[in-house]
PDB file of C-alpha atoms in Angstrom:
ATOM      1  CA  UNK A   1     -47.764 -15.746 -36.281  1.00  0.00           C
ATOM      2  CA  UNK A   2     -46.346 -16.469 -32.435  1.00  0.00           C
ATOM      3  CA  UNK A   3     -44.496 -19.035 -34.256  1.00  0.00           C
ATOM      4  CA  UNK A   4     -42.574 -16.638 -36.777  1.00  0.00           C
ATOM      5  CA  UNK A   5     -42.307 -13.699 -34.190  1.00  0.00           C
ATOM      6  CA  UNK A   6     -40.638 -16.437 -32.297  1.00  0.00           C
ATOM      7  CA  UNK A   7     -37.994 -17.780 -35.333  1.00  0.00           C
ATOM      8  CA  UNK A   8     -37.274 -13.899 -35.684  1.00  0.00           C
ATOM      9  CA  UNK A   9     -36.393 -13.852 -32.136  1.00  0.00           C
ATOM     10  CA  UNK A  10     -33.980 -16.736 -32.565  1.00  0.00           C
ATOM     11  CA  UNK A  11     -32.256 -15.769 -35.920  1.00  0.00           C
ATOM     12  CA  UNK A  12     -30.690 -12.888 -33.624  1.00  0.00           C
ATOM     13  CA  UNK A  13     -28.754 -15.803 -31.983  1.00  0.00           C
ATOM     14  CA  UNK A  14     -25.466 -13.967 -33.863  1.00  0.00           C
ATOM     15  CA  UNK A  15     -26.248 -10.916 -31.457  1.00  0.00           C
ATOM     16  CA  UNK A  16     -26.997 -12.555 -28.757  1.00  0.00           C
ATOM     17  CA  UNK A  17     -23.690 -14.256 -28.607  1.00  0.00           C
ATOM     18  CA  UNK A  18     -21.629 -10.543 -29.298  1.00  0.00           C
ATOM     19  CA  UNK A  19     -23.511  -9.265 -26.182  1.00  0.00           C
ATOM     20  CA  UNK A  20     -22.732 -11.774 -24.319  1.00  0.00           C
ATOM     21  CA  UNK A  21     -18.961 -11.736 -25.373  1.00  0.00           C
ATOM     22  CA  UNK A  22     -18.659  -7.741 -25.122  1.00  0.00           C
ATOM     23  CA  UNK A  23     -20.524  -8.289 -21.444  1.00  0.00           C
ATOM     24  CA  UNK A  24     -17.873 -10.470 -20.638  1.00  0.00           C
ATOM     25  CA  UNK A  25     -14.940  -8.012 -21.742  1.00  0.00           C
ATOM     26  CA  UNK A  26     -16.295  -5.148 -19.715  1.00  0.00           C
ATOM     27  CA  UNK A  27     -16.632  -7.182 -16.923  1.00  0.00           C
ATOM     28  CA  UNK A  28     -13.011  -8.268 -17.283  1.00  0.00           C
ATOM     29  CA  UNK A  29     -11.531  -5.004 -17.800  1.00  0.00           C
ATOM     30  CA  UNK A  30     -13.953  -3.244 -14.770  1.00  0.00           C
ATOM     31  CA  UNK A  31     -12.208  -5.565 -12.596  1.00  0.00           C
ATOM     32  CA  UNK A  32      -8.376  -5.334 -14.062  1.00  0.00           C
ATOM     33  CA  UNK A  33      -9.475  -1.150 -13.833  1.00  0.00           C
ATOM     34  CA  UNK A  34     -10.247  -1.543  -9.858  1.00  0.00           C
ATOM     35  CA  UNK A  35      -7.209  -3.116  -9.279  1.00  0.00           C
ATOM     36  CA  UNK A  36      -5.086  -0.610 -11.662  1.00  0.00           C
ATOM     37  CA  UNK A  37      -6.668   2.403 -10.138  1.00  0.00           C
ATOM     38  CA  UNK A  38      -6.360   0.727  -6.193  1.00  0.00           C
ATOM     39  CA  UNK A  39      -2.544   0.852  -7.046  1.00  0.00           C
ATOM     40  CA  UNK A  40      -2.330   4.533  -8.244  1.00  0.00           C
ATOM     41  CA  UNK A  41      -4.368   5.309  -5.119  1.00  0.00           C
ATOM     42  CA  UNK A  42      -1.431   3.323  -3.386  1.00  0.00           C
ATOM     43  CA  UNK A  43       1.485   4.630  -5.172  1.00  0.00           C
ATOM     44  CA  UNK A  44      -0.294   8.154  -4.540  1.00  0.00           C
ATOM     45  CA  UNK A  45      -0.118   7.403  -0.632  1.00  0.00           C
ATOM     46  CA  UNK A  46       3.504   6.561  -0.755  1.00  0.00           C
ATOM     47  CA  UNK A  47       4.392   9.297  -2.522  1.00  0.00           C
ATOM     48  CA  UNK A  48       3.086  11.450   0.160  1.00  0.00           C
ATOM     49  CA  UNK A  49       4.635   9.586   2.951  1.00  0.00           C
ATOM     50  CA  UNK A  50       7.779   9.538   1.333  1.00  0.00           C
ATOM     51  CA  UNK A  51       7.907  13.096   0.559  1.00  0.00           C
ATOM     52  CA  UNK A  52       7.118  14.107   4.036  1.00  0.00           C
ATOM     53  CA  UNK A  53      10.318  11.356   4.863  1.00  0.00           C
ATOM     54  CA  UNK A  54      12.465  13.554   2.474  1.00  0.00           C
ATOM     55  CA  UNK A  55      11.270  16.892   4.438  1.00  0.00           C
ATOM     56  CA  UNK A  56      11.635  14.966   7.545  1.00  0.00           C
ATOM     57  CA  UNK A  57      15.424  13.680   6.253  1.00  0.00           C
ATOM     58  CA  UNK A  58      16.184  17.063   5.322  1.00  0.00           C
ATOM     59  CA  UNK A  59      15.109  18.829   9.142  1.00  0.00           C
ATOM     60  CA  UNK A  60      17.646  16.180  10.450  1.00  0.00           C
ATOM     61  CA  UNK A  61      20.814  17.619   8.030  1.00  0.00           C
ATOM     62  CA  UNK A  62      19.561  20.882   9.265  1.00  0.00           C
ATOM     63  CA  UNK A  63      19.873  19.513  13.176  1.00  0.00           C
ATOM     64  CA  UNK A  64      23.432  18.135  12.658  1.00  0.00           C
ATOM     65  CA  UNK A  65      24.580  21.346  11.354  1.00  0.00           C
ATOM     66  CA  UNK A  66      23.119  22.963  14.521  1.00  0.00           C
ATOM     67  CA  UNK A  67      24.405  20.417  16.630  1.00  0.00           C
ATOM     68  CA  UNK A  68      20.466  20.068  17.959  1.00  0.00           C
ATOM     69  CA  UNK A  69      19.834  16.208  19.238  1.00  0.00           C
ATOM     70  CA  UNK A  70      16.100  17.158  20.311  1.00  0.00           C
ATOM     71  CA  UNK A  71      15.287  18.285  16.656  1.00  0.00           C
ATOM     72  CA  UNK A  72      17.567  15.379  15.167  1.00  0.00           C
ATOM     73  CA  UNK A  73      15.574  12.739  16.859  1.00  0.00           C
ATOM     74  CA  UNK A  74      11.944  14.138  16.640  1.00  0.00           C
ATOM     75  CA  UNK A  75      12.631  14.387  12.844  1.00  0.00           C
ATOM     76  CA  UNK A  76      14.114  10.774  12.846  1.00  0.00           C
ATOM     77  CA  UNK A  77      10.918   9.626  14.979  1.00  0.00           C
ATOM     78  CA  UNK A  78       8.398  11.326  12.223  1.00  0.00           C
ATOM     79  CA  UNK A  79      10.382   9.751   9.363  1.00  0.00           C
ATOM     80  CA  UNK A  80      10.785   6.355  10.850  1.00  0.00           C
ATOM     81  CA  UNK A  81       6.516   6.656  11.339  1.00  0.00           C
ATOM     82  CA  UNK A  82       6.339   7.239   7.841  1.00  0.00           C
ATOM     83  CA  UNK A  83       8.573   4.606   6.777  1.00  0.00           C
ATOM     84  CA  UNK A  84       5.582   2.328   8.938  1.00  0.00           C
ATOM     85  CA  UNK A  85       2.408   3.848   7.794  1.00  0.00           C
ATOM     86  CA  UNK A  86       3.999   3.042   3.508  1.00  0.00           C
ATOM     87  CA  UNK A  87       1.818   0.519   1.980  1.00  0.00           C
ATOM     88  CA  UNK A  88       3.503  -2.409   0.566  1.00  0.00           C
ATOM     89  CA  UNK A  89       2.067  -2.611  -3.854  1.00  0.00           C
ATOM     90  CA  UNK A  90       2.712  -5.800  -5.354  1.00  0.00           C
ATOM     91  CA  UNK A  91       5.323  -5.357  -8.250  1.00  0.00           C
ATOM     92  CA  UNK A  92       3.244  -6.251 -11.020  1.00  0.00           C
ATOM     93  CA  UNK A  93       3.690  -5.655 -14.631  1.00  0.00           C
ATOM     94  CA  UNK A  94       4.210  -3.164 -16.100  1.00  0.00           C
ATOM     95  CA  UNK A  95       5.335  -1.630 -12.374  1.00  0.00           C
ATOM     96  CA  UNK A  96       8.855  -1.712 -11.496  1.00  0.00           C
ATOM     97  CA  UNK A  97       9.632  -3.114  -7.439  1.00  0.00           C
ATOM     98  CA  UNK A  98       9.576  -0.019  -5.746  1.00  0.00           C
ATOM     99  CA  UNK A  99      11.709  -0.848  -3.000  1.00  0.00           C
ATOM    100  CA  UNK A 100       9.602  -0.587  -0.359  1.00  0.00           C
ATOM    101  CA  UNK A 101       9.262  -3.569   1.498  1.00  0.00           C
ATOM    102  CA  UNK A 102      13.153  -3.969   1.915  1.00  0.00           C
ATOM    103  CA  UNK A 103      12.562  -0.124   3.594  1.00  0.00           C
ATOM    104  CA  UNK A 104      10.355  -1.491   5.630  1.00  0.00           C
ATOM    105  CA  UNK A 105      12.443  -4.443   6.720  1.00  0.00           C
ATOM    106  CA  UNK A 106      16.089  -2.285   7.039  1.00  0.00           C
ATOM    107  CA  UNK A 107      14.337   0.988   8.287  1.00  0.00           C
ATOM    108  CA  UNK A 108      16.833   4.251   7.416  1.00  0.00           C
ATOM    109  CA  UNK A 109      19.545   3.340   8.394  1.00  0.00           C
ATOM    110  CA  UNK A 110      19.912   5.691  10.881  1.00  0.00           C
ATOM    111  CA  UNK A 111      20.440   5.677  14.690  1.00  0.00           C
ATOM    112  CA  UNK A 112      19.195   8.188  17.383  1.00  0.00           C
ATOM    113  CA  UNK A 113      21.362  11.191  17.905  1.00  0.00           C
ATOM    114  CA  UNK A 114      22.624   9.888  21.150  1.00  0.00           C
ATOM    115  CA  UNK A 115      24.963   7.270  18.807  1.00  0.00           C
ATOM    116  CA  UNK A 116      26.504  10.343  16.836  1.00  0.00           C
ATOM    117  CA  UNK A 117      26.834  12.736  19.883  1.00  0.00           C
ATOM    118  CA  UNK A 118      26.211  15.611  17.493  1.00  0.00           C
ATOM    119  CA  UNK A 119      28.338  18.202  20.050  1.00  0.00           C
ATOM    120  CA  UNK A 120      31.153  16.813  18.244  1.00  0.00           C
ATOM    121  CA  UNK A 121      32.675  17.265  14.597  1.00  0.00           C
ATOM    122  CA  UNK A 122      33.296  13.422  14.436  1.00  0.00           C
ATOM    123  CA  UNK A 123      29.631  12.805  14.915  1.00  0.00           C
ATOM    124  CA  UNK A 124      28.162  15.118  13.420  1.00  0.00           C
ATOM    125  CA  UNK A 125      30.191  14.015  10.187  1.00  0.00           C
ATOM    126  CA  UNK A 126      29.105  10.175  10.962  1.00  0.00           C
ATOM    127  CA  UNK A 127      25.203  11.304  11.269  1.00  0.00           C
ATOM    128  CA  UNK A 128      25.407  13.723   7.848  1.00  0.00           C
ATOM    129  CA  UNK A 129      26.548  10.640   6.007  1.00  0.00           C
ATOM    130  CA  UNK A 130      23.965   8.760   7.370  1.00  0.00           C
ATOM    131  CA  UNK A 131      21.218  10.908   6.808  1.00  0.00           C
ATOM    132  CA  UNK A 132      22.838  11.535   3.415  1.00  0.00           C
ATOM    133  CA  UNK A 133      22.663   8.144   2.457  1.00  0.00           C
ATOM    134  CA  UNK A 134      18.746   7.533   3.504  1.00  0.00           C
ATOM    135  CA  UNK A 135      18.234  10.829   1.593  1.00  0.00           C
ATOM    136  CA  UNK A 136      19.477   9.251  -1.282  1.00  0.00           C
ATOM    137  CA  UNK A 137      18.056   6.216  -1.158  1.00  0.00           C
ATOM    138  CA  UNK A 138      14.481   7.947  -0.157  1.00  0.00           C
ATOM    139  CA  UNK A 139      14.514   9.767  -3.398  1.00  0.00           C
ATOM    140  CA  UNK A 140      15.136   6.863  -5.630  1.00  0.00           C
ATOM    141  CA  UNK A 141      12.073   5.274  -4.172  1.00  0.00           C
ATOM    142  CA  UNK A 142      10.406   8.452  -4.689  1.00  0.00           C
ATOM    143  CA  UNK A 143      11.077   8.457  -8.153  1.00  0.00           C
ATOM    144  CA  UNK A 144      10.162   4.251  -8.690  1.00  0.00           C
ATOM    145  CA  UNK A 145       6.819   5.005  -6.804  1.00  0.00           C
ATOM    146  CA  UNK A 146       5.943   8.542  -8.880  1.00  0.00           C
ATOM    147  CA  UNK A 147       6.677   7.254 -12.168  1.00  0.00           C
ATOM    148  CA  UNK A 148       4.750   3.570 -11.211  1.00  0.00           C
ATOM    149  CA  UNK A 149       1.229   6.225 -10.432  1.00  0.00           C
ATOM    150  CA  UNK A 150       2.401   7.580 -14.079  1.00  0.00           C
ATOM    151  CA  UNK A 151       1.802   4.159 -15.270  1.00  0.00           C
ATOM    152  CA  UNK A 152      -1.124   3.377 -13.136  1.00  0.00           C
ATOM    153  CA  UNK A 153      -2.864   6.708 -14.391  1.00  0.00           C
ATOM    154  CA  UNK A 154      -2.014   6.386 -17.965  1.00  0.00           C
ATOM    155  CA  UNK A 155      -3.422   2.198 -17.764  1.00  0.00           C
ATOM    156  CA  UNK A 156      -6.694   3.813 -15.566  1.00  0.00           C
ATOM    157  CA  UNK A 157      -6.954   6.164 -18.934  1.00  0.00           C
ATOM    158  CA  UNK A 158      -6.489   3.829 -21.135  1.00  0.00           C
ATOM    159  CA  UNK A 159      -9.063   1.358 -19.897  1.00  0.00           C
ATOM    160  CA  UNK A 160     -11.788   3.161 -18.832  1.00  0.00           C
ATOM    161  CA  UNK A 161     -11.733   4.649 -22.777  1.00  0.00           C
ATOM    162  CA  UNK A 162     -11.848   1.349 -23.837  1.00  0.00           C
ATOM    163  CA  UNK A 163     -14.557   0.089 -21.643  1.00  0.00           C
ATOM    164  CA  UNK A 164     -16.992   3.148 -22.762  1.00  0.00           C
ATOM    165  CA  UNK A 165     -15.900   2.079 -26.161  1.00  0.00           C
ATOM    166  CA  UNK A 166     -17.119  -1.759 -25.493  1.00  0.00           C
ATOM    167  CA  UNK A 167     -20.323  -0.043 -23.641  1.00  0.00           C
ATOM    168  CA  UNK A 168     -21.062   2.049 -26.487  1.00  0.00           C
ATOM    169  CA  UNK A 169     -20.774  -0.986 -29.343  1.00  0.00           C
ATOM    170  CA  UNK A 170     -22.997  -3.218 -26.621  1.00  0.00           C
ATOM    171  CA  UNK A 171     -25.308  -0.420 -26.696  1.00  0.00           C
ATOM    172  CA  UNK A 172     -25.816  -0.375 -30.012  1.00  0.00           C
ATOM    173  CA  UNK A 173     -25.217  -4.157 -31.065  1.00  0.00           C
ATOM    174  CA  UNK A 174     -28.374  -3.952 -28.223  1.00  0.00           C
ATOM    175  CA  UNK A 175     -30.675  -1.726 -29.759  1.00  0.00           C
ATOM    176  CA  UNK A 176     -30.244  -2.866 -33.430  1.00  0.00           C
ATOM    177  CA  UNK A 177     -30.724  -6.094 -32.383  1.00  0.00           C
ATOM    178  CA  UNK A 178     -34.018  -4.961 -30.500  1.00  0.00           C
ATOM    179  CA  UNK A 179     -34.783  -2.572 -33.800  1.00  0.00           C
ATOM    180  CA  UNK A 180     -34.778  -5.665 -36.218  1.00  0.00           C
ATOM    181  CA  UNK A 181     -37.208  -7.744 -34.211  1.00  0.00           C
ATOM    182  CA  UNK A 182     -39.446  -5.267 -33.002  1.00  0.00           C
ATOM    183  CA  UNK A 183     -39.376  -4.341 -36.999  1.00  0.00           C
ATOM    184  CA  UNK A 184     -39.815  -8.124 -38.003  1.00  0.00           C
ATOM    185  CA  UNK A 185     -42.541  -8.783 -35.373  1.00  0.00           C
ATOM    186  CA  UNK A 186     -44.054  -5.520 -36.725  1.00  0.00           C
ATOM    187  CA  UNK A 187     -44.317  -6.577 -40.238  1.00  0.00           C
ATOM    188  CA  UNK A 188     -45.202  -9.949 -39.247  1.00  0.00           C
ATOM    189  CA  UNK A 189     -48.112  -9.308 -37.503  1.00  0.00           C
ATOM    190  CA  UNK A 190     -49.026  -6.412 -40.388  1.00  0.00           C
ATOM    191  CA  UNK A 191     -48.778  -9.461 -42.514  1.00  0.00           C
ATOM    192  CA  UNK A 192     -51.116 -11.817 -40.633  1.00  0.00           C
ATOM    193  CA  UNK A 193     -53.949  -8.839 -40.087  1.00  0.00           C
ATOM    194  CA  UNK A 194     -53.820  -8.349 -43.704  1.00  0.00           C
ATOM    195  CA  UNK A 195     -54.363 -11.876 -44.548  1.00  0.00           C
TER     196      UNK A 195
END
């Protein structure tokens, strides 16, 4: 009897081997899913610096039209903070480069109001096109870094469906398995008090 309970236990070899395969899948994808949904937190991070960059860019055009230095270079002191505190994402695929680490490296672009003197037209006119061309240049890596969390969210999606899908054929692949030799062993031993 132990030694037919025990063939019955290895003709489920075939299941045994699709566990151990699905196993291996989930534990793939769980790991490609941490790192997917560590770069949406990311992206998600930058986006908030660099919208408070575009608020802070936009306080600065405001302070050139007023001809106010103290307000021009506070707002240039929180925006160049933010530009430090962005995290630098590695440009994977499917993500596109989102610019940030030459930021980080070329700053703004923009110089402390003391270089414009913004009492005059002259630089006043020098500091708008300045600001006007970080503001420009903020928003484009605005939009790389939004629609890369897009991506990020939809792939997070997308995989965690899948792994509940895997975990829901292991499950059962599991318990059939289990079913048929608890069934088997049943019989079996049925069998063997009979005789």
């Amino acid at each position: 009897l132990n030694q037919k309970i025990a063939a019955v236990k290895n003709n489920n070899s075939g299941d045994s081997v699709l566990i151990k395969v699905t196993q291996s899948q989930i534990t793939q994808l769980q790991k490609q899913l941490s790192t997917i949904n560590t770069h949406e937190t990311q992206y998600g991070e930058n986006g908030n610096l660099l919208s408070d960059i575009q608020t802070q860019l936009a306080h600065m055009q405001t302070a050139i039209a007023n001809g106010d230095s103290t307000y021009f270079d506070s707002s240039l002191l929180a925006a160049n903070s933010d530009v430090g505190n962005l995290l630098l994402v590695s440009p994977t695929a499917p993500f596109q480069p989102d610019q940030i680490l030459p930021l980080k490296a070329t700053g703004l672009g923009i110089e402390s109001s003391a270089t414009y003197d913004l009492s005059t037209a002259a630089g006043q006119a020098t500091a708008k096109t300045a600001v006007g061309n970080a503001q420009t240049l903020i928003n484009q890596i605005f939009q790389y870094t939004t629609d890369n969390q897009l991506v990020a969210g939809s792939l997070s999606a997308a995989m965690s469906s899948q792994i509940n899908t895997l975990n829901k054929t292991l499950q059962q692949t599991q318990s059939t398995a289990q079913d048929q030799i608890t069934s088997q062993t049943a019989k079996l031993t049925q069998l063997a008090q009979n005789q």
